[in-house]
PDB file of C-alpha atoms in Angstrom:
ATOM      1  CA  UNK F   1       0.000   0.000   0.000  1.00  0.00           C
ATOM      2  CA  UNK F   2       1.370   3.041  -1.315  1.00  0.00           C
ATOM      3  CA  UNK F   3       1.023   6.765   0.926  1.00  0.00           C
ATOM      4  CA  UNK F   4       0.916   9.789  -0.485  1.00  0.00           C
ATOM      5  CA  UNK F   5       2.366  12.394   2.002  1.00  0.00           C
ATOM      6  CA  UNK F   6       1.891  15.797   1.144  1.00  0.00           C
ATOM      7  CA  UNK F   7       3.227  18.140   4.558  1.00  0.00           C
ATOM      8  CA  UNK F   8       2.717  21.940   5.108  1.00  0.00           C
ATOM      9  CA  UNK F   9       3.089  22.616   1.037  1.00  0.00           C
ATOM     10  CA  UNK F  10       3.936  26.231   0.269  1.00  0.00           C
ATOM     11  CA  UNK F  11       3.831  26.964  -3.698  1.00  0.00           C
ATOM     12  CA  UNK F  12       3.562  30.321  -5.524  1.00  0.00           C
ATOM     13  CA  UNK F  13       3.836  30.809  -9.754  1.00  0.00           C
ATOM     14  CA  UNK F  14       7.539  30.406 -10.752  1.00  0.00           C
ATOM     15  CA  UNK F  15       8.258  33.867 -12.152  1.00  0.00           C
ATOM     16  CA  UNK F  16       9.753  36.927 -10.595  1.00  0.00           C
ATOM     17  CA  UNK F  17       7.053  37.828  -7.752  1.00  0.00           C
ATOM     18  CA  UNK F  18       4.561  35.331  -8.982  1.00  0.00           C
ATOM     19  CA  UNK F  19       1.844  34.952  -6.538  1.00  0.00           C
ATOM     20  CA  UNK F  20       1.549  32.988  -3.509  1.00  0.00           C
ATOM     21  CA  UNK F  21      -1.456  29.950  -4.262  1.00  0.00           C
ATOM     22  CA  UNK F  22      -0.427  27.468  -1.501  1.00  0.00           C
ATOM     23  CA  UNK F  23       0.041  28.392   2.246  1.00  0.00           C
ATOM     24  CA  UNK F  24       0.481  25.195   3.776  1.00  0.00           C
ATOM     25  CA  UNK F  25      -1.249  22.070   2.200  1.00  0.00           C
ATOM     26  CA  UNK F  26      -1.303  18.943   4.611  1.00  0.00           C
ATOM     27  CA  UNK F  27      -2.919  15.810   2.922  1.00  0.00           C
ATOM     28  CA  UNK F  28      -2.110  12.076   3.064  1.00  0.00           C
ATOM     29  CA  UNK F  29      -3.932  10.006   0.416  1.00  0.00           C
ATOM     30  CA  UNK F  30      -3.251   5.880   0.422  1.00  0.00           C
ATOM     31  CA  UNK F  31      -3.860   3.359  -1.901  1.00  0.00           C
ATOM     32  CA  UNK F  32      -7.327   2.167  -1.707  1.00  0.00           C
ATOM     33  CA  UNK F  33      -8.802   5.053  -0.544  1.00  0.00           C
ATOM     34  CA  UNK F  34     -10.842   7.716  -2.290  1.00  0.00           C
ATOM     35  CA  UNK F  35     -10.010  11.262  -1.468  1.00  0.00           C
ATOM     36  CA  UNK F  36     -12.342  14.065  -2.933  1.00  0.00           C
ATOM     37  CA  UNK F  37     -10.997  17.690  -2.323  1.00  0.00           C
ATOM     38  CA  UNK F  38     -13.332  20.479  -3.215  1.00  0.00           C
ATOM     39  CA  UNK F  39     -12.951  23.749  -2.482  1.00  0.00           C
ATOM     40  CA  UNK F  40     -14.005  27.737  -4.501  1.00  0.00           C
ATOM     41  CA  UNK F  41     -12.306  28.677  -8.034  1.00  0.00           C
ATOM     42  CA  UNK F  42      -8.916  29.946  -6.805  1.00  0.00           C
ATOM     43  CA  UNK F  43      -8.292  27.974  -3.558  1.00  0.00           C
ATOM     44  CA  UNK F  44      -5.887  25.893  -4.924  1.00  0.00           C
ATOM     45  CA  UNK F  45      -7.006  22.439  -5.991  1.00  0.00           C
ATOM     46  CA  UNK F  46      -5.469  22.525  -9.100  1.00  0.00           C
ATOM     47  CA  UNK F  47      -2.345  23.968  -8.427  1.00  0.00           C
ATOM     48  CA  UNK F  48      -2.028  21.194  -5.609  1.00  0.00           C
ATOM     49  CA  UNK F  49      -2.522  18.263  -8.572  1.00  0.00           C
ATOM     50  CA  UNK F  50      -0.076  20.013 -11.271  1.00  0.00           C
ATOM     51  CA  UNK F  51       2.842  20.312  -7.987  1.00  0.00           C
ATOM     52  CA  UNK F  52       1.966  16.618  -7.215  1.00  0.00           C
ATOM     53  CA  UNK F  53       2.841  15.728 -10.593  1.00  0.00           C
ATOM     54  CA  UNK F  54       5.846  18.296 -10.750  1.00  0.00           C
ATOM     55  CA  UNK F  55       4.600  21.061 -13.161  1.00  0.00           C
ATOM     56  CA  UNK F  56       7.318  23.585 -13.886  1.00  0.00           C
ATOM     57  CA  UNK F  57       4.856  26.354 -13.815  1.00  0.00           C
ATOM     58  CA  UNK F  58       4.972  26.683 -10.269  1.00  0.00           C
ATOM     59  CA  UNK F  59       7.619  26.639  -7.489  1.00  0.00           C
ATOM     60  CA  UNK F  60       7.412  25.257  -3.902  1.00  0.00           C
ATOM     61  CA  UNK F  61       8.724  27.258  -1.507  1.00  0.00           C
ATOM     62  CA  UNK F  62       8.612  25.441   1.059  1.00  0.00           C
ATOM     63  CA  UNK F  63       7.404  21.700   2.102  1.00  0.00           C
ATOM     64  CA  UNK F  64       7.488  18.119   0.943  1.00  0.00           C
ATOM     65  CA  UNK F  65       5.745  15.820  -1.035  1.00  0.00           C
ATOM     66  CA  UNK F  66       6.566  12.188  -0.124  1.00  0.00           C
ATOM     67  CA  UNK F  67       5.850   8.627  -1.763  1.00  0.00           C
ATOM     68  CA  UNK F  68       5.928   6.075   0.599  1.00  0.00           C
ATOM     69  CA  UNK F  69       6.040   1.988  -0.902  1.00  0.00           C
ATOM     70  CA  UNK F  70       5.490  -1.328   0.140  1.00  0.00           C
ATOM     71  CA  UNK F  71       6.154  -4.537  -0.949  1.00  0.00           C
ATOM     72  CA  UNK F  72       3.083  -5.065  -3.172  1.00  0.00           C
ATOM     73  CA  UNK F  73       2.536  -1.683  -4.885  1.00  0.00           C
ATOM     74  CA  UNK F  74       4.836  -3.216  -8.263  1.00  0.00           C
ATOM     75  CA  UNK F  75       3.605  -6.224  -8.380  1.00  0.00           C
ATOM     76  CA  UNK F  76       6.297  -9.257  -7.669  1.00  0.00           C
ATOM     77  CA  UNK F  77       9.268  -6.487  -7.769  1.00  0.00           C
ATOM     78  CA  UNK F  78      11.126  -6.646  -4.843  1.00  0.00           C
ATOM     79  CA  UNK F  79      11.555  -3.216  -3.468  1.00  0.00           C
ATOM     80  CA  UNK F  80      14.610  -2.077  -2.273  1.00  0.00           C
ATOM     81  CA  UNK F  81      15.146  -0.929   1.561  1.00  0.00           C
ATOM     82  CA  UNK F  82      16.486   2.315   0.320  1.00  0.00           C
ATOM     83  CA  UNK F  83      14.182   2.878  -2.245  1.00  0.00           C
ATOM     84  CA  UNK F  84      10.562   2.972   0.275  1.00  0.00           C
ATOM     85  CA  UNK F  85      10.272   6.418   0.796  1.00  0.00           C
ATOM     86  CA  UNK F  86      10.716   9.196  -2.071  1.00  0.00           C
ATOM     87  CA  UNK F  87      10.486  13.286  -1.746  1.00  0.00           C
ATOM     88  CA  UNK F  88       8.910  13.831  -5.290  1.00  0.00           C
ATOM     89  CA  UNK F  89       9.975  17.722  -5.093  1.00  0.00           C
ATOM     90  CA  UNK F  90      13.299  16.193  -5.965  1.00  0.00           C
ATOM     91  CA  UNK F  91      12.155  13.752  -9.131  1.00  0.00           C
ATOM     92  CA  UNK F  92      11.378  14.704 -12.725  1.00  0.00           C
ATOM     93  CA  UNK F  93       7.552  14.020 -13.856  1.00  0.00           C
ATOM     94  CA  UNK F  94       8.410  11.375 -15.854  1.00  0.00           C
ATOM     95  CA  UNK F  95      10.191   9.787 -12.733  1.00  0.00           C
ATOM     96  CA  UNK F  96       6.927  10.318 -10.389  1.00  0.00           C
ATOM     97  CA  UNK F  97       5.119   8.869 -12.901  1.00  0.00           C
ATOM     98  CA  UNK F  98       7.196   5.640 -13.045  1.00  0.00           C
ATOM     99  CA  UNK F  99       6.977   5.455  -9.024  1.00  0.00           C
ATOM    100  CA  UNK F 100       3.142   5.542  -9.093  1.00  0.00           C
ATOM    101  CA  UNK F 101       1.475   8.619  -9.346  1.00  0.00           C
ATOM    102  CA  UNK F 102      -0.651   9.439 -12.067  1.00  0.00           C
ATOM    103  CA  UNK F 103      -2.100  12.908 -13.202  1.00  0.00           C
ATOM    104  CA  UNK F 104      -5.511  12.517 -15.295  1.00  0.00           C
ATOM    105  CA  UNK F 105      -5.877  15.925 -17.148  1.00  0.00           C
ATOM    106  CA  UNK F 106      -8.844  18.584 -16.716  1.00  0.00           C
ATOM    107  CA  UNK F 107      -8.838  19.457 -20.567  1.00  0.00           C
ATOM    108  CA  UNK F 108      -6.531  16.358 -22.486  1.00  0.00           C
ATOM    109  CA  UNK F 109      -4.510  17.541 -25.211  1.00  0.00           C
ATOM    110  CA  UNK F 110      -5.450  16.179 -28.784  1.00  0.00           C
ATOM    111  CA  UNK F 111      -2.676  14.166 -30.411  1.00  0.00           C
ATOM    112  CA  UNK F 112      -3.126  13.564 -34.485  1.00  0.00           C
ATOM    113  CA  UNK F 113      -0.792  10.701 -35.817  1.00  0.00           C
ATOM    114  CA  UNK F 114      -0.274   8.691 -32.815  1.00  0.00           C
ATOM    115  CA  UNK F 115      -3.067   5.711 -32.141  1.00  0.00           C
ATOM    116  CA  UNK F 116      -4.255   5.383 -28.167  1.00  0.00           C
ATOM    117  CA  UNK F 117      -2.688   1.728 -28.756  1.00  0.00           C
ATOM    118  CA  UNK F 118       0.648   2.916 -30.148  1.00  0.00           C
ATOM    119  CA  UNK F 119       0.815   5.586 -27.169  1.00  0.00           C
ATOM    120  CA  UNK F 120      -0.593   3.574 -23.936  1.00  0.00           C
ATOM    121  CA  UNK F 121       2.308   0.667 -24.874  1.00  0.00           C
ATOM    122  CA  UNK F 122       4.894   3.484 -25.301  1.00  0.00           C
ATOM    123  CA  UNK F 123       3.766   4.961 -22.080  1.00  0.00           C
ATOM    124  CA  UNK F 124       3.423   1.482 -20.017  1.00  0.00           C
ATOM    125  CA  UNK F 125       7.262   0.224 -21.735  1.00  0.00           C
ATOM    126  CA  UNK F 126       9.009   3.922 -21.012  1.00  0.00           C
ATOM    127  CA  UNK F 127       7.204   3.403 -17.132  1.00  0.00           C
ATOM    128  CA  UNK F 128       8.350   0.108 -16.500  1.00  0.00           C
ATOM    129  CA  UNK F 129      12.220   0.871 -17.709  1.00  0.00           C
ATOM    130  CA  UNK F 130      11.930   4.339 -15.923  1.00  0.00           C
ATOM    131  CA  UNK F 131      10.757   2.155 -12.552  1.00  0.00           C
ATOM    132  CA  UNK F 132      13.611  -0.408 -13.154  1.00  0.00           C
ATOM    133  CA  UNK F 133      16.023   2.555 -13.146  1.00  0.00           C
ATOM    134  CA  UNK F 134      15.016   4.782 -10.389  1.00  0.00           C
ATOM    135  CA  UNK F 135      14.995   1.295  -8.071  1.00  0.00           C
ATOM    136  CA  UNK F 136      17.552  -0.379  -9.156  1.00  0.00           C
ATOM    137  CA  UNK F 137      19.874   1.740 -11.310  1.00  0.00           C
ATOM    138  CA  UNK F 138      19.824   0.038 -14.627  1.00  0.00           C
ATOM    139  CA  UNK F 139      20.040   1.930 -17.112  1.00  0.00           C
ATOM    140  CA  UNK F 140      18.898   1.395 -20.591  1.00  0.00           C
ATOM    141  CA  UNK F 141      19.898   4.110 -22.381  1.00  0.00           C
ATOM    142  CA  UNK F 142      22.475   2.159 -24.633  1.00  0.00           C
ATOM    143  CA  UNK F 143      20.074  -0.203 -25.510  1.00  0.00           C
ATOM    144  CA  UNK F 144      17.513   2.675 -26.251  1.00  0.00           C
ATOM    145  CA  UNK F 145      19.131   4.092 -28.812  1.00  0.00           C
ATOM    146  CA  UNK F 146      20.337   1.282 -30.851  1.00  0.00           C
ATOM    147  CA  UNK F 147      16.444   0.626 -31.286  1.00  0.00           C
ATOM    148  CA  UNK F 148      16.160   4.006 -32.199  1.00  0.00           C
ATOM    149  CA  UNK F 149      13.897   5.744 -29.164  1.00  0.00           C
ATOM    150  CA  UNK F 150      16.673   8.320 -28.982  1.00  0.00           C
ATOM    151  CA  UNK F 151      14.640   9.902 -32.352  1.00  0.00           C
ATOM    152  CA  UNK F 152      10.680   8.272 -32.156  1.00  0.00           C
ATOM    153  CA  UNK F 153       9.397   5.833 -29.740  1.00  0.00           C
ATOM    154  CA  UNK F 154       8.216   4.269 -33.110  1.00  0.00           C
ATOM    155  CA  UNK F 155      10.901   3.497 -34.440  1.00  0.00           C
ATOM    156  CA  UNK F 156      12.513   0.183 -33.660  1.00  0.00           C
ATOM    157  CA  UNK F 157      10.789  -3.314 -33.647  1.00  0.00           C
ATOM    158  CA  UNK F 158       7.470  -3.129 -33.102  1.00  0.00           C
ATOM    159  CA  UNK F 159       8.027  -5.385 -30.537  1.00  0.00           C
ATOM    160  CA  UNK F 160      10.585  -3.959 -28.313  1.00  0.00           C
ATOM    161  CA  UNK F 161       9.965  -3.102 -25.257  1.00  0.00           C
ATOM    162  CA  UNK F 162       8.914  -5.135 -21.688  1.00  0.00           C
ATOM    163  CA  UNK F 163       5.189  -5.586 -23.171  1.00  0.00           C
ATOM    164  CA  UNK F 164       5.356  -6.548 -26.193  1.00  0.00           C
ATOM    165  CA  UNK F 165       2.238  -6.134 -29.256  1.00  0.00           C
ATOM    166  CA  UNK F 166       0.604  -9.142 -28.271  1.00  0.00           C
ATOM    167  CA  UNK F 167       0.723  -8.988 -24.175  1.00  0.00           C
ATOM    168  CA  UNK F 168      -0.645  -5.690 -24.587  1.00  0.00           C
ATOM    169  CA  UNK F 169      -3.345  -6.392 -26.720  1.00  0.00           C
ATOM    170  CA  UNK F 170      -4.420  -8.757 -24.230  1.00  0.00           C
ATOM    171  CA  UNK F 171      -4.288  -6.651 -21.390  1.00  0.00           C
ATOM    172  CA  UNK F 172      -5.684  -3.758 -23.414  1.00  0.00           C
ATOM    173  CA  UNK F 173      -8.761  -5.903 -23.900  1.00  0.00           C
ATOM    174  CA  UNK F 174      -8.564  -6.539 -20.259  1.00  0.00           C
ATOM    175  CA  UNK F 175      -9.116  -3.366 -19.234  1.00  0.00           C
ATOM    176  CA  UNK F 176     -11.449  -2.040 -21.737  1.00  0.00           C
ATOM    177  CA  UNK F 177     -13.918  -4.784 -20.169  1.00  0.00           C
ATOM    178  CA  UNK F 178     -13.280  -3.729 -16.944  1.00  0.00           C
ATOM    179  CA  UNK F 179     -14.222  -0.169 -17.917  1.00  0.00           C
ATOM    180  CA  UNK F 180     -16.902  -0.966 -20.134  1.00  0.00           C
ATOM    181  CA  UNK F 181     -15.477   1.011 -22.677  1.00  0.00           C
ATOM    182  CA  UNK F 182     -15.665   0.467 -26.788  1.00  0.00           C
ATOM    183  CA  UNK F 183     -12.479  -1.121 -28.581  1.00  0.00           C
ATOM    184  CA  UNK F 184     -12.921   0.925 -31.469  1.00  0.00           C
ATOM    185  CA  UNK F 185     -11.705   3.801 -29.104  1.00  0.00           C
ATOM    186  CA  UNK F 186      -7.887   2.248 -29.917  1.00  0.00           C
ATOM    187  CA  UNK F 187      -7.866   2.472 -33.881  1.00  0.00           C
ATOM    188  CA  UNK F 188      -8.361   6.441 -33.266  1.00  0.00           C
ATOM    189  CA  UNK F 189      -5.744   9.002 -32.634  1.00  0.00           C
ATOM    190  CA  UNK F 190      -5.187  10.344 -29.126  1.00  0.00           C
ATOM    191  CA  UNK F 191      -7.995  12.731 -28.097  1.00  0.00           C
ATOM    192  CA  UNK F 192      -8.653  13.732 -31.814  1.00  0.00           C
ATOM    193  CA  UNK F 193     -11.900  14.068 -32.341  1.00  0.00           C
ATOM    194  CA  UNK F 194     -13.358  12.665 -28.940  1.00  0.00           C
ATOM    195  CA  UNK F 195     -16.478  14.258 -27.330  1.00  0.00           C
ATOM    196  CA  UNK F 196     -15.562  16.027 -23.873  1.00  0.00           C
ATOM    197  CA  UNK F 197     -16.765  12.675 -22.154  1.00  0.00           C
ATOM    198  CA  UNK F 198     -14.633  10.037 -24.478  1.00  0.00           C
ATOM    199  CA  UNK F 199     -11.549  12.553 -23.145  1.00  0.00           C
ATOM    200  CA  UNK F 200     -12.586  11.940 -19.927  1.00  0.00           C
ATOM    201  CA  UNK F 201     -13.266   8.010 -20.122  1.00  0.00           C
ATOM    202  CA  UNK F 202      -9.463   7.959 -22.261  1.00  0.00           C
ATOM    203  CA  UNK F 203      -7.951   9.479 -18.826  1.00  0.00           C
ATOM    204  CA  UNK F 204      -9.526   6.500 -16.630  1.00  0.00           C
ATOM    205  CA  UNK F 205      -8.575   4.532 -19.554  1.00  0.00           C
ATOM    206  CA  UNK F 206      -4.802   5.583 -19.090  1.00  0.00           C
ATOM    207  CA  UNK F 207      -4.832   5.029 -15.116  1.00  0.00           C
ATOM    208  CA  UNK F 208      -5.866   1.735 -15.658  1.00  0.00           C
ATOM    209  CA  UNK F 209      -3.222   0.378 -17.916  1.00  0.00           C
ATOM    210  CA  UNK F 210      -0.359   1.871 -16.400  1.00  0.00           C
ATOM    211  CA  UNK F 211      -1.697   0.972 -12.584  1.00  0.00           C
ATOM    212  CA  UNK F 212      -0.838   3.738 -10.379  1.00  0.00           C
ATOM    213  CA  UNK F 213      -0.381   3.696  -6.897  1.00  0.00           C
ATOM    214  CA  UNK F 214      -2.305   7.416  -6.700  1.00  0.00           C
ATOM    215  CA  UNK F 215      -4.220   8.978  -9.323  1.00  0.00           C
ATOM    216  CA  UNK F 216      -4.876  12.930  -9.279  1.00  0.00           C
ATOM    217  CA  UNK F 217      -7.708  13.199 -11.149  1.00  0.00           C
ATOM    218  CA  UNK F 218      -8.548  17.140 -11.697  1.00  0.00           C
ATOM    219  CA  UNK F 219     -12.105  18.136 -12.198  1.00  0.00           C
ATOM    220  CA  UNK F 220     -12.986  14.849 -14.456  1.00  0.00           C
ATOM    221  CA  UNK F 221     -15.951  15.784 -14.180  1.00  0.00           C
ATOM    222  CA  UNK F 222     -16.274  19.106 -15.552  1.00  0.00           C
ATOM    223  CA  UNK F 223     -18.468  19.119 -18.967  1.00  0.00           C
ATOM    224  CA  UNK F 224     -19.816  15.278 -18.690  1.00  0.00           C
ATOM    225  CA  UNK F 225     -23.697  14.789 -18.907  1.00  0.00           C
ATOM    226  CA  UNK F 226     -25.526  12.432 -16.786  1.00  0.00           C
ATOM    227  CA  UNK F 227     -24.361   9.504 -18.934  1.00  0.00           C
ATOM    228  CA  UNK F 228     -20.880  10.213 -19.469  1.00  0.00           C
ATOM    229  CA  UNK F 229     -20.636  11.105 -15.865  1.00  0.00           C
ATOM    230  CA  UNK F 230     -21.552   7.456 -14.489  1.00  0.00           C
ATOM    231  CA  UNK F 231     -19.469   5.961 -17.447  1.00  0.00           C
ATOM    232  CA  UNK F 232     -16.380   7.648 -16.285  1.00  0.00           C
ATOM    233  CA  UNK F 233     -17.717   7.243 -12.436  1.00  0.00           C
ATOM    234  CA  UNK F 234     -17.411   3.450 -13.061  1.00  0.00           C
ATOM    235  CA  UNK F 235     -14.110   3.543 -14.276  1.00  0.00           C
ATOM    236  CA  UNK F 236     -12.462   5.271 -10.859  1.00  0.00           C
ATOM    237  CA  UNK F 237     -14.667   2.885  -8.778  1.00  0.00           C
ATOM    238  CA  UNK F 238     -12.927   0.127 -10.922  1.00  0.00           C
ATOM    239  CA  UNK F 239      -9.342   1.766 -10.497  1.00  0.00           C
ATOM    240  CA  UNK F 240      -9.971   1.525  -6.741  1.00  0.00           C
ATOM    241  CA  UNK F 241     -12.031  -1.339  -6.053  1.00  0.00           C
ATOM    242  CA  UNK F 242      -9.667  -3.666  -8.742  1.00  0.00           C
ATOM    243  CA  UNK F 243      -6.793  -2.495  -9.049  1.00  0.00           C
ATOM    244  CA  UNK F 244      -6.201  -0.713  -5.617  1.00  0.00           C
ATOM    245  CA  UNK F 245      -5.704   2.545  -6.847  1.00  0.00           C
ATOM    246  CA  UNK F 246      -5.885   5.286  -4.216  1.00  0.00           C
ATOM    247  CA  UNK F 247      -8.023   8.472  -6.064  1.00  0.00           C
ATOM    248  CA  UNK F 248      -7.455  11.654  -5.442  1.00  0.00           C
ATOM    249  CA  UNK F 249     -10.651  13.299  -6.839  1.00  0.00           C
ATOM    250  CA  UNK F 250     -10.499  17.127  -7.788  1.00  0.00           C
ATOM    251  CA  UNK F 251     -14.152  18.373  -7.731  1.00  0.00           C
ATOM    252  CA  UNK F 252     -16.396  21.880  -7.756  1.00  0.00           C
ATOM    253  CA  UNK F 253     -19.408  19.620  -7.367  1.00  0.00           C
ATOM    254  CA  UNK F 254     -20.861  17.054  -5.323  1.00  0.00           C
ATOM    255  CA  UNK F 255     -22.826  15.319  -7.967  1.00  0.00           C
ATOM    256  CA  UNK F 256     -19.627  12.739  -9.138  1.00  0.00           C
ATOM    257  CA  UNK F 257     -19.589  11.894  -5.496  1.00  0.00           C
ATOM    258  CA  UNK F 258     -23.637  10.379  -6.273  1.00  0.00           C
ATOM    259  CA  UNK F 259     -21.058   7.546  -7.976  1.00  0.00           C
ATOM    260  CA  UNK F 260     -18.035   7.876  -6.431  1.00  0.00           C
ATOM    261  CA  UNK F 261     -18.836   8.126  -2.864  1.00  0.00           C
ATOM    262  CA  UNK F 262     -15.254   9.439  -1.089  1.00  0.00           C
ATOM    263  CA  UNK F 263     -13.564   7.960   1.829  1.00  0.00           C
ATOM    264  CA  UNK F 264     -12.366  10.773   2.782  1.00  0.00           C
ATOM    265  CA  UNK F 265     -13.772  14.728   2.184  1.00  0.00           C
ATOM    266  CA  UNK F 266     -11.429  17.700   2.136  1.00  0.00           C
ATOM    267  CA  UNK F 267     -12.278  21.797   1.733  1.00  0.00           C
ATOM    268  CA  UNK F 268      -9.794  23.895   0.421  1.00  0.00           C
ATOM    269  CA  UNK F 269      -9.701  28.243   1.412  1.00  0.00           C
ATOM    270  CA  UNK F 270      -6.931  30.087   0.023  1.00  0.00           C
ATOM    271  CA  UNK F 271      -4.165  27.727  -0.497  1.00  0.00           C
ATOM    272  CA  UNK F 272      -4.729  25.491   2.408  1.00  0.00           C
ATOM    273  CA  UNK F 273      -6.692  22.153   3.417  1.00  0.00           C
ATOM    274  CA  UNK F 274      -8.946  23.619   6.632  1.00  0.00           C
ATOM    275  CA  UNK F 275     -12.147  20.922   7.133  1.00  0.00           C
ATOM    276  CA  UNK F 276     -11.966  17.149   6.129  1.00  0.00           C
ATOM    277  CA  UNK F 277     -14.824  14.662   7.462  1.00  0.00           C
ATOM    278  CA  UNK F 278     -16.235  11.808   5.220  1.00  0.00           C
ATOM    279  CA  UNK F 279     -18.814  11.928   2.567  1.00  0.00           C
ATOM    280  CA  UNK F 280     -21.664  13.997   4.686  1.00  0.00           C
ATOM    281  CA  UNK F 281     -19.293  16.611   4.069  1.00  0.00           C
ATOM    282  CA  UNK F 282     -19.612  17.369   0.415  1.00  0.00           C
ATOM    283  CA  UNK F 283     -23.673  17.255   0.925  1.00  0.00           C
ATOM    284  CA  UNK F 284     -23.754  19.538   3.639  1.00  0.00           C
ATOM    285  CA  UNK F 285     -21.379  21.861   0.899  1.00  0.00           C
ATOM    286  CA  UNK F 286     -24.037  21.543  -1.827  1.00  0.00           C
ATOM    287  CA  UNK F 287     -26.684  22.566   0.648  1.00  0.00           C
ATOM    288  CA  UNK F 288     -24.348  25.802   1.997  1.00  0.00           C
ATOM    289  CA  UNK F 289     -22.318  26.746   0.071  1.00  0.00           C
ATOM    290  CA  UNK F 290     -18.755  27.917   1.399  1.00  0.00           C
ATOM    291  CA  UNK F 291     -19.552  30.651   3.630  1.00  0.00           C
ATOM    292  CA  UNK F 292     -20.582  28.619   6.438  1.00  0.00           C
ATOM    293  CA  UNK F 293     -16.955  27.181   6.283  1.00  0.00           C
ATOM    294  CA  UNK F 294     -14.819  30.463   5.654  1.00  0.00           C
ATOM    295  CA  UNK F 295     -17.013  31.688   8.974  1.00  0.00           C
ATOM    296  CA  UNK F 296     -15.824  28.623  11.033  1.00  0.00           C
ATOM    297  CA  UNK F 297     -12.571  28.982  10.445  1.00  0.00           C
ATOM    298  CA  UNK F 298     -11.955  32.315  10.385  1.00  0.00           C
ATOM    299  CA  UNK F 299     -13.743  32.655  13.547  1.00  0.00           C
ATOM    300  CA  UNK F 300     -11.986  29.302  15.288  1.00  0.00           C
ATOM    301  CA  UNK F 301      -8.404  31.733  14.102  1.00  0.00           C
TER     302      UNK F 301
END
């Protein structure tokens, strides 16, 4: 069981006197559990998921963001002693990616060229040798570039890589069951031409074939209708309830949280986390509104 430990985060835009958006985030998010943070336009929520997944646009100024692992959070790879317990403020996005964490995008760029099957294998090969190397310093770089990656990831046999064509078919299928999702999604191009809600479902989509230990998912619901909203609702229950994915769910609204009831609730007020409770908490927010919580804790100050 993966924890993500995220300890009195300070964060402001990174340019000369950019502005101060986090004054001291505390959240811990495990795997298994679903998180849902809510909180007014401007308090922070998605600057929290963009520093999670190391963003340049912003700069911490104080704080850490740590990745704890256990045994079971890769499978049957052994993890090293010295390798349990990461500060992702010092790791590149590609390498918090490879240790678990997983970012799933308000508004998905649209990719023409590249099929969602040619990119998920690229993406599950390049996090599996990225994982091998951050735990146990191999490093495949030699190799890389005789097969060409050095210029395309599609160059090379089509069958390089850890998961090869015909494993990932498989466990493409796999997971498109599990998500009750379409297979004629894979024979398009990445995001082009996809409704709002197939963007959305393609995000869940992602999380589920490359198995993180956390997914940030940042307003996934924004822009769905009632059906697209329990498609893509059935999808994170599946992450978590399957595959053990802990969620951390990004949210204006309480209506995802109809199919996606959270574990834990958490309000955000300028920059910082200042009420959690459980899911009573996000109803009692779409009767009230936020005053009622800006007056409790500006009163309890």
């Amino acid at each position: 069981m993966a924890t993500l430990e995220i300890k009195n985060l300070h964060a402001r835009v990174a340019e000369e006197d950019g502005e101060q958006i986090l004054r001291g985030v505390d959240l811990e998010v495990k795997s298994g559990e679903i998180h849902a943070l809510m909180g007014p336009n401007g308090s922070g929520k998605s600057t929290t998921s963009k520093i999670i997944a190391g963003h340049p646009a912003y700069e911490v100024t104080d704080g850490e963001i740590l990745l704890h692992l256990e045994d079971d959070d890769f499978g049957d790879v052994e993890i090293p002693d010295d390798a349990r317990t990461w500060n992702l403020l010092e790791l590149e996005p590609n390498e918090r990616a490879a240790l678990g964490i997983f970012l799933g995008f308000q508004y998905p760029a649209e990719i023409e060229g590249v099929t969602m099957t040619n990119f998920l294998r690229t993406a599950l090969n390049a996090k599996i040798d990225e994982r091998e190397e951050l735990l146990f310093g191999e490093d495949d770089e030699e190799e890389e570039a005789e097969a060409g990656y050095d210029t395309s990831p599609m160059e090379g046999n089509v069958d390089d890589g850890e998961v090869g064509v015909a494993e990932f078919q498989k466990l493409l299928k796999e997971k498109m069951d599990l998500l009750d999702m379409d297979e004629k999604f894979m024979q398009r191009y990445l995001n082009a031409g996809f409704s709002g809600g197939e963007k959305k479902q393609n995000e869940v989509l992602q999380a589920a074939i490359l198995e993180p230990s956390i997914a940030v998912l940042d307003e996934i619901d924004s822009g769905l209708d009632i059906d697209r909203l329990q498609d893509v609702s059935k999808g994170i229950n599946a992450l978590r309830d399957e595959q053990g994915t802990g969620i951390l769910q990004i949210t204006h609204y309480q209506r995802i949280l109809e199919y996606v009831e959270p574990d834990h609730v958490h309000i955000m007020l300028d920059g910082k986390v200042v009420k959690s409770g459980d899911a009573s908490l996000a109803s009692e927010l779409e009767d009230k509104g936020y005053d009622w919580v800006r007056e409790e804790v500006y009163e309890a100050a």
